[in-house]
Short mmCIF file of C-alpha atoms in Angstrom, two decimals:
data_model
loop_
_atom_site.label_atom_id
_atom_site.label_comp_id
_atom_site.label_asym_id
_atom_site.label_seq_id
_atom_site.Cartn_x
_atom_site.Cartn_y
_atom_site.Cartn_z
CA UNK A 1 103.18 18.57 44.59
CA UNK A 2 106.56 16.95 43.99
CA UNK A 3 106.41 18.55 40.53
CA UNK A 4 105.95 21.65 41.66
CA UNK A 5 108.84 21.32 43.79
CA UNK A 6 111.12 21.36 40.92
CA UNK A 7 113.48 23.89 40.56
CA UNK A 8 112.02 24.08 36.80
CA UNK A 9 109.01 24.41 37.38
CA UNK A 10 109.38 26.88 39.68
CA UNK A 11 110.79 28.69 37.04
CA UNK A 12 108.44 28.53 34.43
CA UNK A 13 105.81 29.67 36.91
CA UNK A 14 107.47 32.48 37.90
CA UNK A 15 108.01 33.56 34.30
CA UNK A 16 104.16 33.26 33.13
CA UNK A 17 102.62 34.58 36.60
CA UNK A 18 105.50 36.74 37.70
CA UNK A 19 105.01 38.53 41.38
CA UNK A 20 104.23 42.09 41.79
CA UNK A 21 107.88 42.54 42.61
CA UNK A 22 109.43 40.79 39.36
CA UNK A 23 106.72 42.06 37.05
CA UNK A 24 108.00 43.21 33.51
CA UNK A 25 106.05 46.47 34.06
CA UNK A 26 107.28 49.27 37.32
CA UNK A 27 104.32 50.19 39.48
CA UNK A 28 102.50 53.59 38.33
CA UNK A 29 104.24 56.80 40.44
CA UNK A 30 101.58 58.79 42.63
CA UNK A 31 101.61 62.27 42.17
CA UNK A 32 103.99 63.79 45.13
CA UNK A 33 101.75 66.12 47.73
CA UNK A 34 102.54 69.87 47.03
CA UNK A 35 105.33 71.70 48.89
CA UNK A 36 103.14 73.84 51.06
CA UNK A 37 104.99 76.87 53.10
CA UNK A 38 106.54 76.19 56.23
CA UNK A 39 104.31 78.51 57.56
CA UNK A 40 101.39 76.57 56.54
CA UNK A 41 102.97 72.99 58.03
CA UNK A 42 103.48 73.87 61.23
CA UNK A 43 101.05 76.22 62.16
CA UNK A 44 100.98 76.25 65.75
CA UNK A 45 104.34 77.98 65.53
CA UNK A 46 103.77 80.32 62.35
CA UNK A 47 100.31 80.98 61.68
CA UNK A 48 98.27 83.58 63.24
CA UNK A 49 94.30 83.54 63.52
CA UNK A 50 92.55 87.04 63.29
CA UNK A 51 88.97 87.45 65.09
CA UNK A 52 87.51 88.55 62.00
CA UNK A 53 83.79 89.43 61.49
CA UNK A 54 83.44 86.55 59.21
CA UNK A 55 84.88 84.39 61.61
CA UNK A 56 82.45 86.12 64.10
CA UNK A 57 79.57 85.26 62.42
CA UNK A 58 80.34 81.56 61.40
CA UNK A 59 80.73 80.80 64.99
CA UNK A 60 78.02 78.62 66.81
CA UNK A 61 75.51 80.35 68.82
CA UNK A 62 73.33 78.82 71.45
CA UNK A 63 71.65 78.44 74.33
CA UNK A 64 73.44 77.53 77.64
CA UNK A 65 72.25 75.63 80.54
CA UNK A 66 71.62 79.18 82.34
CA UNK A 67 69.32 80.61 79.58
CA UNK A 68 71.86 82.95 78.13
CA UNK A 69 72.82 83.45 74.38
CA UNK A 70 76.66 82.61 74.13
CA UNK A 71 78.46 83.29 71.13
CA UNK A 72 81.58 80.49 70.60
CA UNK A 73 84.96 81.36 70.06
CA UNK A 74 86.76 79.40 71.92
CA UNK A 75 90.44 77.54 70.43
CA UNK A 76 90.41 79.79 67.42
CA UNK A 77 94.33 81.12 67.90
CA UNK A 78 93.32 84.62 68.57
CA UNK A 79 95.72 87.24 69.63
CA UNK A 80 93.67 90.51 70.26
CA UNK A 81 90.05 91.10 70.37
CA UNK A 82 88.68 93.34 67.70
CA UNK A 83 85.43 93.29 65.42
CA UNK A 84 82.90 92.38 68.13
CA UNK A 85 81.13 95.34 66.85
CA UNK A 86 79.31 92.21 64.41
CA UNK A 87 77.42 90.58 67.42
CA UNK A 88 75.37 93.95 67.62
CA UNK A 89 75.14 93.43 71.60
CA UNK A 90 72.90 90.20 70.93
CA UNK A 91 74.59 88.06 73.12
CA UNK A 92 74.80 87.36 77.12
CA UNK A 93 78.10 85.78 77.29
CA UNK A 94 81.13 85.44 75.08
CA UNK A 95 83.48 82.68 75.43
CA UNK A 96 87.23 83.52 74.22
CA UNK A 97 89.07 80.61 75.78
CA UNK A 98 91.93 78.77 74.51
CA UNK A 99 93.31 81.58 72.48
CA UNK A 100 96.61 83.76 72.24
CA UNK A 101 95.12 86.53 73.88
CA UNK A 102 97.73 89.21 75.26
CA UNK A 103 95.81 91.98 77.01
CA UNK A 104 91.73 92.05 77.78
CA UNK A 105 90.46 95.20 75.82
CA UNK A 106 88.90 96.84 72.96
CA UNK A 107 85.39 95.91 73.75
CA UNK A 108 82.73 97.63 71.64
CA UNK A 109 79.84 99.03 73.34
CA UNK A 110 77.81 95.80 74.41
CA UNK A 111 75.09 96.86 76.94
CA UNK A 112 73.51 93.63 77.25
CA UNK A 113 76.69 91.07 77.83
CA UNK A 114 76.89 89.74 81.35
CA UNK A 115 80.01 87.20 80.88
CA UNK A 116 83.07 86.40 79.83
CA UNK A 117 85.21 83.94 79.57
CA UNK A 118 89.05 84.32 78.86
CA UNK A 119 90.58 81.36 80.75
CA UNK A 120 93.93 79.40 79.27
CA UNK A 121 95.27 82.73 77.46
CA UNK A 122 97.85 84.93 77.31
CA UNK A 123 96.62 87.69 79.46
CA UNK A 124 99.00 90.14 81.54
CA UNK A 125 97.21 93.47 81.81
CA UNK A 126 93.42 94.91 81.54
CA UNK A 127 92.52 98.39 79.85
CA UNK A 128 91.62 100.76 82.62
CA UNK A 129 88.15 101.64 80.13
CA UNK A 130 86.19 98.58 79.34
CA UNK A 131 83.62 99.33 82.63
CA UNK A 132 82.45 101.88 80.00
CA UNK A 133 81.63 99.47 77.25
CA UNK A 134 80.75 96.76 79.37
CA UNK A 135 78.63 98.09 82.34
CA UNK A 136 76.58 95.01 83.66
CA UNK A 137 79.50 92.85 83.58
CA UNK A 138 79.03 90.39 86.09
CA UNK A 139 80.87 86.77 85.94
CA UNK A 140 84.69 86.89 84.30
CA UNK A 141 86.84 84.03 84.33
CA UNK A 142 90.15 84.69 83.94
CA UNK A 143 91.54 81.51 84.96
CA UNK A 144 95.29 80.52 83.88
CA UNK A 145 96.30 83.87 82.40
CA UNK A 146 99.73 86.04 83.07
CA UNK A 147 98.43 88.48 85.42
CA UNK A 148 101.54 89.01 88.08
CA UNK A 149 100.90 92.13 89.77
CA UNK A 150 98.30 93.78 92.30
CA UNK A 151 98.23 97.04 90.19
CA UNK A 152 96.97 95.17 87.13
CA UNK A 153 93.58 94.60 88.82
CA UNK A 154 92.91 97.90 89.77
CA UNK A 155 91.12 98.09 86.30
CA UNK A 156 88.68 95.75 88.18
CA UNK A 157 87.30 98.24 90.52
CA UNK A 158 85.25 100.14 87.50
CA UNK A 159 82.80 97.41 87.35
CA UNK A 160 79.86 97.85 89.81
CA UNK A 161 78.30 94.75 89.26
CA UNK A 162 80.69 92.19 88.76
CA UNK A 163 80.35 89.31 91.09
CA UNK A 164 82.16 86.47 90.45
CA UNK A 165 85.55 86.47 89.33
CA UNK A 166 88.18 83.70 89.08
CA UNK A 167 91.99 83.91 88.49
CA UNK A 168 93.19 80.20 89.03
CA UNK A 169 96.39 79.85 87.81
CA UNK A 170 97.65 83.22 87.43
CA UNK A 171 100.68 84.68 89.49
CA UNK A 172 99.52 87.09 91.16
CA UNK A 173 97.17 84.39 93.45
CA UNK A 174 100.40 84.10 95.39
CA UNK A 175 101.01 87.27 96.65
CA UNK A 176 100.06 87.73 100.29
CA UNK A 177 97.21 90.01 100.25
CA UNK A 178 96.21 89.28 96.86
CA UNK A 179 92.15 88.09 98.19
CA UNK A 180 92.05 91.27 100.65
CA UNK A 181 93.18 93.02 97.70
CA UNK A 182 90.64 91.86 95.44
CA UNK A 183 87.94 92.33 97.98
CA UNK A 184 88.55 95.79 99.32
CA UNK A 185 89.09 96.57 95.49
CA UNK A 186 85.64 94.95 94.31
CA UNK A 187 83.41 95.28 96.69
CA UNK A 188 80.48 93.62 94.47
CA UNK A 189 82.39 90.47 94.65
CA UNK A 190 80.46 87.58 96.44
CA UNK A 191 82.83 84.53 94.88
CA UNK A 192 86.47 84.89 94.15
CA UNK A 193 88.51 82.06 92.51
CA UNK A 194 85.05 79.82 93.00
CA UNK A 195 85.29 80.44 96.77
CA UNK A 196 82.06 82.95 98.53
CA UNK A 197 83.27 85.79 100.29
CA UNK A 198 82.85 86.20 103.60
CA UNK A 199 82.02 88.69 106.05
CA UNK A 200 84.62 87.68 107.88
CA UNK A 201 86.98 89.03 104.98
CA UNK A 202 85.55 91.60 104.14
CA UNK A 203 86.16 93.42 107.59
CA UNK A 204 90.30 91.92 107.46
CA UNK A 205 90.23 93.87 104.44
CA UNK A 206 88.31 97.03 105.71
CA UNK A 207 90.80 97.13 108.92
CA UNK A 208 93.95 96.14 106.65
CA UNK A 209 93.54 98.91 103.70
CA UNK A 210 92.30 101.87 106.13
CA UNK A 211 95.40 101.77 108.00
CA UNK A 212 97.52 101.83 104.90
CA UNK A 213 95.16 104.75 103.54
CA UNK A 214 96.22 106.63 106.60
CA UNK A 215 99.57 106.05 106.77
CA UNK A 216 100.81 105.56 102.83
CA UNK A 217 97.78 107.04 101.32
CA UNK A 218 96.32 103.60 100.35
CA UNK A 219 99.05 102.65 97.59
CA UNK A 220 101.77 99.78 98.62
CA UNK A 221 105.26 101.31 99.30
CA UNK A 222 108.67 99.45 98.64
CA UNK A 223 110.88 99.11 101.24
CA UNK A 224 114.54 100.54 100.82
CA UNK A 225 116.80 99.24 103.90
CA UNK A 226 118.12 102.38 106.03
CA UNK A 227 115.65 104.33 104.68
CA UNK A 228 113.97 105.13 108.12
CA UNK A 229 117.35 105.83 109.88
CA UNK A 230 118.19 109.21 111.62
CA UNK A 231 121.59 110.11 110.63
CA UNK A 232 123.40 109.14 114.13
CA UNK A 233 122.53 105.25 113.31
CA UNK A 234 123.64 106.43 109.34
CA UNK A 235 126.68 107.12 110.52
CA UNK A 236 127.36 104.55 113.18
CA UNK A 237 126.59 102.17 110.65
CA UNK A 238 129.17 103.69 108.06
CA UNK A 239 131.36 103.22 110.44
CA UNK A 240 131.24 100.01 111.44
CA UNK A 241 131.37 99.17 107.84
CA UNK A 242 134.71 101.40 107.63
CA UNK A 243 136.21 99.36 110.52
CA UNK A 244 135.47 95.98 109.27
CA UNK A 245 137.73 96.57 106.24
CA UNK A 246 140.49 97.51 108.16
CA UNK A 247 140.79 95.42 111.33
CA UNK A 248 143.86 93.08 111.57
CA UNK A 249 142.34 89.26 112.97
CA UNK A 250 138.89 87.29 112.19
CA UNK A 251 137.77 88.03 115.98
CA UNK A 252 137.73 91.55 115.86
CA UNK A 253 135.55 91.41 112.09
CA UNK A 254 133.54 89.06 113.55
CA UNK A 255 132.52 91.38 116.46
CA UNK A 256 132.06 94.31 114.53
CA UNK A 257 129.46 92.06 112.03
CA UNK A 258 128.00 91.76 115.15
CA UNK A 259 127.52 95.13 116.20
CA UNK A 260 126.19 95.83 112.90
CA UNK A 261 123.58 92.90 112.71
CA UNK A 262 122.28 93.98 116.28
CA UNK A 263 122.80 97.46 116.82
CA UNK A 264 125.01 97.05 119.87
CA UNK A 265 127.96 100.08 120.41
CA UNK A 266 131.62 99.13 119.00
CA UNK A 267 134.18 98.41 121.44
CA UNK A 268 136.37 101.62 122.66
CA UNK A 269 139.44 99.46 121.03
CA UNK A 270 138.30 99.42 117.96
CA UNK A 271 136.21 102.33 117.76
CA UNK A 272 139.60 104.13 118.78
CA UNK A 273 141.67 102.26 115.96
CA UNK A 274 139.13 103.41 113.17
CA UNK A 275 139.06 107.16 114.60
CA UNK A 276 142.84 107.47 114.75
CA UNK A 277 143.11 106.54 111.01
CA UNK A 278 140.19 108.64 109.85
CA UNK A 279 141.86 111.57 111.82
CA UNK A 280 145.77 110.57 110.54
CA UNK A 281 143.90 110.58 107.02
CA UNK A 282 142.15 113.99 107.44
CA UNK A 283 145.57 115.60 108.70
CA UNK A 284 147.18 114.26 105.30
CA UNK A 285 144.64 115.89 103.30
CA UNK A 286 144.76 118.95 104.89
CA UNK A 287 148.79 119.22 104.76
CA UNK A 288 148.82 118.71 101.03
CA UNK A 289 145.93 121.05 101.02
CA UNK A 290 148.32 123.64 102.82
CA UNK A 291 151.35 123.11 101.00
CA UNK A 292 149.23 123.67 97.31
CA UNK A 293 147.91 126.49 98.50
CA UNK A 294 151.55 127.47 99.38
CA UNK A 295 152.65 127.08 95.52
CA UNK A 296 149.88 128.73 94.84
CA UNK A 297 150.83 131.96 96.24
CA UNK A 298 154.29 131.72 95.20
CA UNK A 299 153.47 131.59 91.71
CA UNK A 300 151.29 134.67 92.03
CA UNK A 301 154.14 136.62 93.60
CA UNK A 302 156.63 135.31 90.93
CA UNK A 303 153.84 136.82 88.28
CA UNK A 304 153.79 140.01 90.00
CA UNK A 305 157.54 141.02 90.17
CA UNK A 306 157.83 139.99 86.33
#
């Protein structure tokens, strides 16, 4: 051990058994990995999956726990549905989540599929058509889409027979009368957004959508302020407006704001001030009115003597 120790032999060992780091000889290079496309590297922000039939037809098929055929195509980047033409209407239920779907259309003619689910997409509008190629439509899931507005489920009301529907996690669950909506819309439905339907329901949204059939002809109108104003409160308004630019101390604006917020008449004082300018403003117009009309005729006489 002591020998070892020594500086020389250190030395001498190191020379005939040199360490992988000091050896005569450099390590062999591994080939670098190929430059692939950036396209290619990052493909959740480049690359774009096509529902192709040979996609269609690789997919797993089976069984599920309510004795339907499901065809598989769930997580496969998919931005529009095309090519289910393939399936030849073999299949009770379809499942398309987890894509890059943008709209819910273009549905061959499939007789025999009875559901459908599209939940975590990209959906924001339905084609106003597909009852047609899917009659006997029954359970859609729709769950955490980009549907905002009540007028993009009016598609819904083509299918006869659908009965359960969910939209979870869309916009359009927090508009007001969004499940009245939906009911009066479908009437099939017996579970919206995993929740039954009840009677109860059913006649809010009777009572709620015959009265706006009978007084807007059942579509939603937007409400323009002063719209339903006769033209006495037009023009009171207008001029309370007028007189709020031109009074001279905080007190008098604030009790004209006032008057406008509640409807209440303007004070004689002010009501006076505002009149007495309008009037001084509408003799002005007329004078110069007058005295151009004046030129006017001068000119033509001049022209006539020449």
């Amino acid at each position: 051990l002591k020998r070892l120790q020594d500086p020389f032999v250190t030395r001498a060992v190191q020379f005939f058994f040199p360490p992988p780091s000091l050896a005569p000889y450099p390590p062999p290079r591994l080939p670098s990995p190929p430059s692939w496309p950036p396209c290619l590297v990052h493909e959740s922000a480049c690359f774009i999956m096509r529902l192709t039939a040979d996609l269609i037809l690789r997919s797993p098929a089976f069984i599920n726990p309510v004795k339907e055929r499901e065809l598989d195509l769930r997580g496969n980047k998919i931005p529009i549905i095309e090519n289910l033409g393939v399936t030849q209407d073999q299949y009770d239920a379809i499942d398309l989540s987890d894509n890059e779907i943008g709209k819910f259309e273009n549905f061959p003619a499939l007789k025999r599929l009875r559901t459908i689910f599209m939940n975590n997409n990209r959906v924001s509008k339905i084609a106003p058509d597909l009852s047609a190629a899917i009659p006997k439509l029954e359970w859609l899931v729709l769950a955490n889409n980009r549907i905002a507005q009540l007028e993009d489920l009016e598609p819904l009301s083509c299918f006869k027979n659908l009965r359960s529907l969910s939209l979870v996690g869309n916009p359009v669950t927090r508009l007001a009368r969004y499940r009245l909506y939906l009911i009066h819309t479908v009437p099939s439905l017996r579970l919206l957004d995993y929740r039954k339907v009840k009677m109860k329901e059913r006649r809010a949204a009777r009572q709620l959508f015959s009265q706006l059939e009978k007084t807007e002809g059942g579509k939603f109108k937007t409400f323009t302020p002063g719209e339903d104003m006769d033209e006495e409160e037009r023009k009171k308004r207008d001029l309370i407006r007028a007189a709020i630019g031109k009074v001279a101390s905080v007190e008098e604006a604030q009790v004209l704001e006032n008057a406008l917020a509640s409807g209440d008449p303007i004070p004689k004082d002010l009501l006076a001030k505002v009149q007495g300018e309008k009037e001084g403003s509408g003799e002005a117009g007329e004078a110069a009115t007058s005295g151009e009309a004046a030129t006017a005729e001068e000119a033509d006489e001049m022209a006539v003597q020449e």
